[in-house]
Amino acid sequence: MVGAVIFDMDGVIVDTEETYLQWLTKYLEEQGYPVPREKLCEIIGASVKRSQAFLDKMCSGNGEKLWNGYIEACDTYPFSYRELVISGIPELLQYLKRENVPVALASSSTMADIREMLKVAGLEEYFQVVTSGEMYKESKPNPEIYLHTAQLLGQDPTDCIVIEDSDFGIRAGKAAGAFVIAREEKRFGFSQQEADIIARDINQIRKIIEEMRRGER
């Protein structure tokens, strides 16, 4: 049964993670704290609190200051969510809407960033529920965000499909009891092995959902 589909945002709906990684690398270097790319990849998909704690460890206890400075600096960098929408996402969302499948977005990003993305990308109409990691004491890999999102949709988590890319998100979806499809991502050292299925792209994810709805999986 497919009771609902819950999407992560960064790396699933919009291809932002490489951009954010480049920005953070540049900002930290400018502040005198060069951190290797492979280390920064460890916080992709993590909550603000986890990211600040990571920077605390890597940057002499200045995590919160550096993270807040980085967030402010992001406003000065050129960026368009519309240009970064991942191929196949609009068509998948349109299909789910036609089929009356409930859809939600559950992201570790701030609610302000989520709302901005949905507005700029023209995707607001497709999501019945939107949740942010900042709403919870702990975000991904803690499953609370997915458990609560399923509840808001009126669905049992075990009847939900979660679409993720990062290991933090995959772990959260699985811990919630959902069926997790990972959009394949090879740039950041993700394992993705905890996912139920790793799909090469959004078009394959749609085929998997269609098969599940027909009872073929």
XYZ file of C-alpha atoms in Angstrom:
217
model
C 0.000 0.000 0.000
C 1.148 3.528 -0.799
C -0.629 5.777 1.668
C 1.544 8.842 1.016
C 4.856 9.982 -0.409
C 7.173 12.139 1.697
C 10.001 14.009 -0.018
C 13.239 15.358 1.366
C 14.174 18.705 -0.208
C 17.911 19.215 -0.823
C 19.220 16.567 -3.184
C 15.763 15.229 -3.967
C 13.628 18.144 -5.162
C 16.407 20.657 -5.799
C 20.067 19.948 -6.565
C 21.438 22.357 -3.965
C 23.935 20.262 -2.033
C 26.954 20.810 -4.310
C 26.286 24.557 -4.321
C 25.981 24.705 -0.527
C 29.141 22.650 -0.137
C 31.122 25.040 -2.343
C 29.765 28.050 -0.464
C 30.575 26.606 2.953
C 34.074 25.603 1.850
C 34.717 29.121 0.540
C 33.290 30.836 3.617
C 35.308 28.758 6.084
C 38.516 29.364 4.130
C 37.823 33.115 4.215
C 37.380 32.919 7.982
C 40.690 31.097 8.407
C 39.244 27.636 8.984
C 39.931 25.518 5.889
C 38.058 22.219 6.201
C 38.588 19.454 3.606
C 35.656 18.787 1.300
C 35.454 15.143 2.335
C 34.961 16.205 5.956
C 32.267 18.764 5.109
C 30.415 16.037 3.188
C 29.763 14.433 6.588
C 27.124 17.074 7.429
C 25.190 17.035 4.157
C 21.586 16.393 5.117
C 22.244 17.183 8.781
C 20.285 19.555 10.995
C 21.492 23.030 11.966
C 22.361 21.791 15.476
C 24.376 18.868 14.146
C 26.146 21.122 11.624
C 27.054 23.628 14.321
C 28.369 20.842 16.557
C 30.486 19.550 13.673
C 31.972 22.997 13.070
C 32.603 23.350 16.806
C 34.777 20.251 16.621
C 36.541 21.233 13.403
C 36.932 24.964 14.049
C 38.118 25.489 17.619
C 34.691 25.762 19.248
C 33.397 28.467 16.899
C 30.648 26.364 15.344
C 27.616 28.499 16.095
C 29.368 31.745 15.152
C 30.688 30.316 11.903
C 27.405 28.669 10.939
C 25.425 31.861 11.546
C 27.986 33.837 9.565
C 27.763 31.339 6.731
C 23.954 31.600 6.655
C 24.230 35.397 6.418
C 26.840 35.095 3.662
C 24.519 32.832 1.660
C 22.238 35.820 1.067
C 25.022 37.467 -0.932
C 25.648 34.499 -3.250
C 23.793 34.209 -6.602
C 21.177 31.471 -6.473
C 17.900 30.363 -8.042
C 15.880 27.415 -6.766
C 13.960 27.317 -10.029
C 17.129 26.551 -11.987
C 18.055 23.726 -9.598
C 14.822 21.701 -9.674
C 15.863 18.117 -10.360
C 14.760 16.643 -13.674
C 11.544 14.649 -13.397
C 10.323 16.217 -10.141
C 7.509 18.360 -11.635
C 6.205 15.382 -13.598
C 6.333 13.082 -10.548
C 4.465 15.614 -8.416
C 1.856 16.103 -11.154
C 1.364 12.336 -11.370
C 0.889 11.996 -7.608
C -1.601 14.863 -7.612
C -3.615 13.298 -10.455
C -3.667 10.001 -8.570
C -4.767 11.712 -5.325
C -1.736 10.384 -3.427
C -1.035 12.572 -0.355
C 2.339 14.302 -0.596
C 4.522 15.979 2.034
C 7.922 17.597 2.281
C 10.105 16.891 5.343
C 13.458 18.666 5.312
C 16.232 19.499 7.756
C 16.287 22.989 6.211
C 14.614 25.941 7.891
C 10.947 26.529 7.195
C 11.823 29.888 5.622
C 14.122 28.187 3.104
C 11.564 25.468 2.383
C 8.799 27.989 1.748
C 11.078 30.082 -0.456
C 12.034 27.038 -2.510
C 8.423 25.978 -3.027
C 7.397 29.497 -4.049
C 10.321 30.206 -6.393
C 10.174 26.745 -7.963
C 6.398 26.953 -8.388
C 5.755 23.738 -6.442
C 3.588 24.965 -3.544
C 0.366 23.395 -4.802
C 1.661 19.828 -4.607
C 2.387 19.520 -0.880
C -0.367 19.017 1.673
C 2.101 19.020 4.583
C 5.475 20.728 5.009
C 7.735 20.110 8.004
C 11.170 21.447 8.945
C 13.892 20.012 11.142
C 13.780 23.188 13.215
C 10.351 22.086 14.497
C 11.875 19.221 16.478
C 14.308 18.780 19.327
C 16.352 16.514 17.081
C 16.188 16.349 13.294
C 17.455 13.632 10.959
C 18.723 10.955 11.559
C 16.163 11.023 14.386
C 12.895 9.656 12.904
C 10.627 12.178 14.640
C 10.244 14.396 11.569
C 8.956 11.472 9.491
C 6.766 10.086 12.257
C 5.122 13.478 12.756
C 4.792 14.157 9.036
C 3.005 10.841 8.523
C 0.708 11.677 11.431
C -0.139 15.059 9.893
C -0.997 13.268 6.647
C -3.256 10.881 8.556
C -1.117 7.915 7.508
C 0.700 5.104 9.266
C 4.459 5.592 8.633
C 4.678 2.002 7.402
C 2.310 2.934 4.547
C 4.510 5.860 3.463
C 7.247 6.070 0.863
C 10.119 8.370 1.824
C 12.360 9.740 -0.923
C 15.822 10.667 0.315
C 19.455 10.929 -0.720
C 21.621 11.470 2.368
C 22.483 8.752 4.846
C 21.027 10.866 7.684
C 17.691 11.094 5.884
C 17.626 7.450 4.835
C 18.305 6.378 8.415
C 15.493 8.616 9.691
C 13.002 7.240 7.169
C 13.869 3.638 7.962
C 13.714 4.247 11.711
C 10.219 5.659 11.212
C 9.173 2.425 9.510
C 8.736 3.887 6.023
C 9.757 2.353 2.707
C 12.763 4.431 1.648
C 13.783 5.089 -1.943
C 17.179 6.760 -2.317
C 17.873 8.982 -5.298
C 21.341 7.788 -6.297
C 24.037 10.281 -5.339
C 27.750 9.559 -5.824
C 29.328 12.984 -5.314
C 29.403 13.147 -1.529
C 30.453 9.732 -0.283
C 26.974 8.635 0.781
C 26.557 4.919 1.385
C 22.757 4.833 0.802
C 22.860 1.113 1.629
C 20.198 1.391 4.335
C 17.587 2.389 1.727
C 15.124 -0.219 0.479
C 15.902 0.733 -3.122
C 18.493 3.003 -4.732
C 17.062 4.572 -7.894
C 19.281 6.146 -10.543
C 16.956 9.124 -11.133
C 13.486 10.569 -10.516
C 11.989 8.791 -13.521
C 12.967 5.436 -12.033
C 11.536 6.528 -8.675
C 8.221 7.207 -10.398
C 8.252 3.731 -11.972
C 8.909 2.165 -8.573
C 5.992 4.063 -7.037
C 3.711 3.050 -9.909
C 4.706 -0.605 -9.439
C 4.097 -0.422 -5.710
C 0.665 1.098 -6.237
C -0.193 -1.764 -8.587
C 1.034 -4.282 -6.019
C 3.943 -5.408 -8.192
C 6.543 -4.786 -5.474
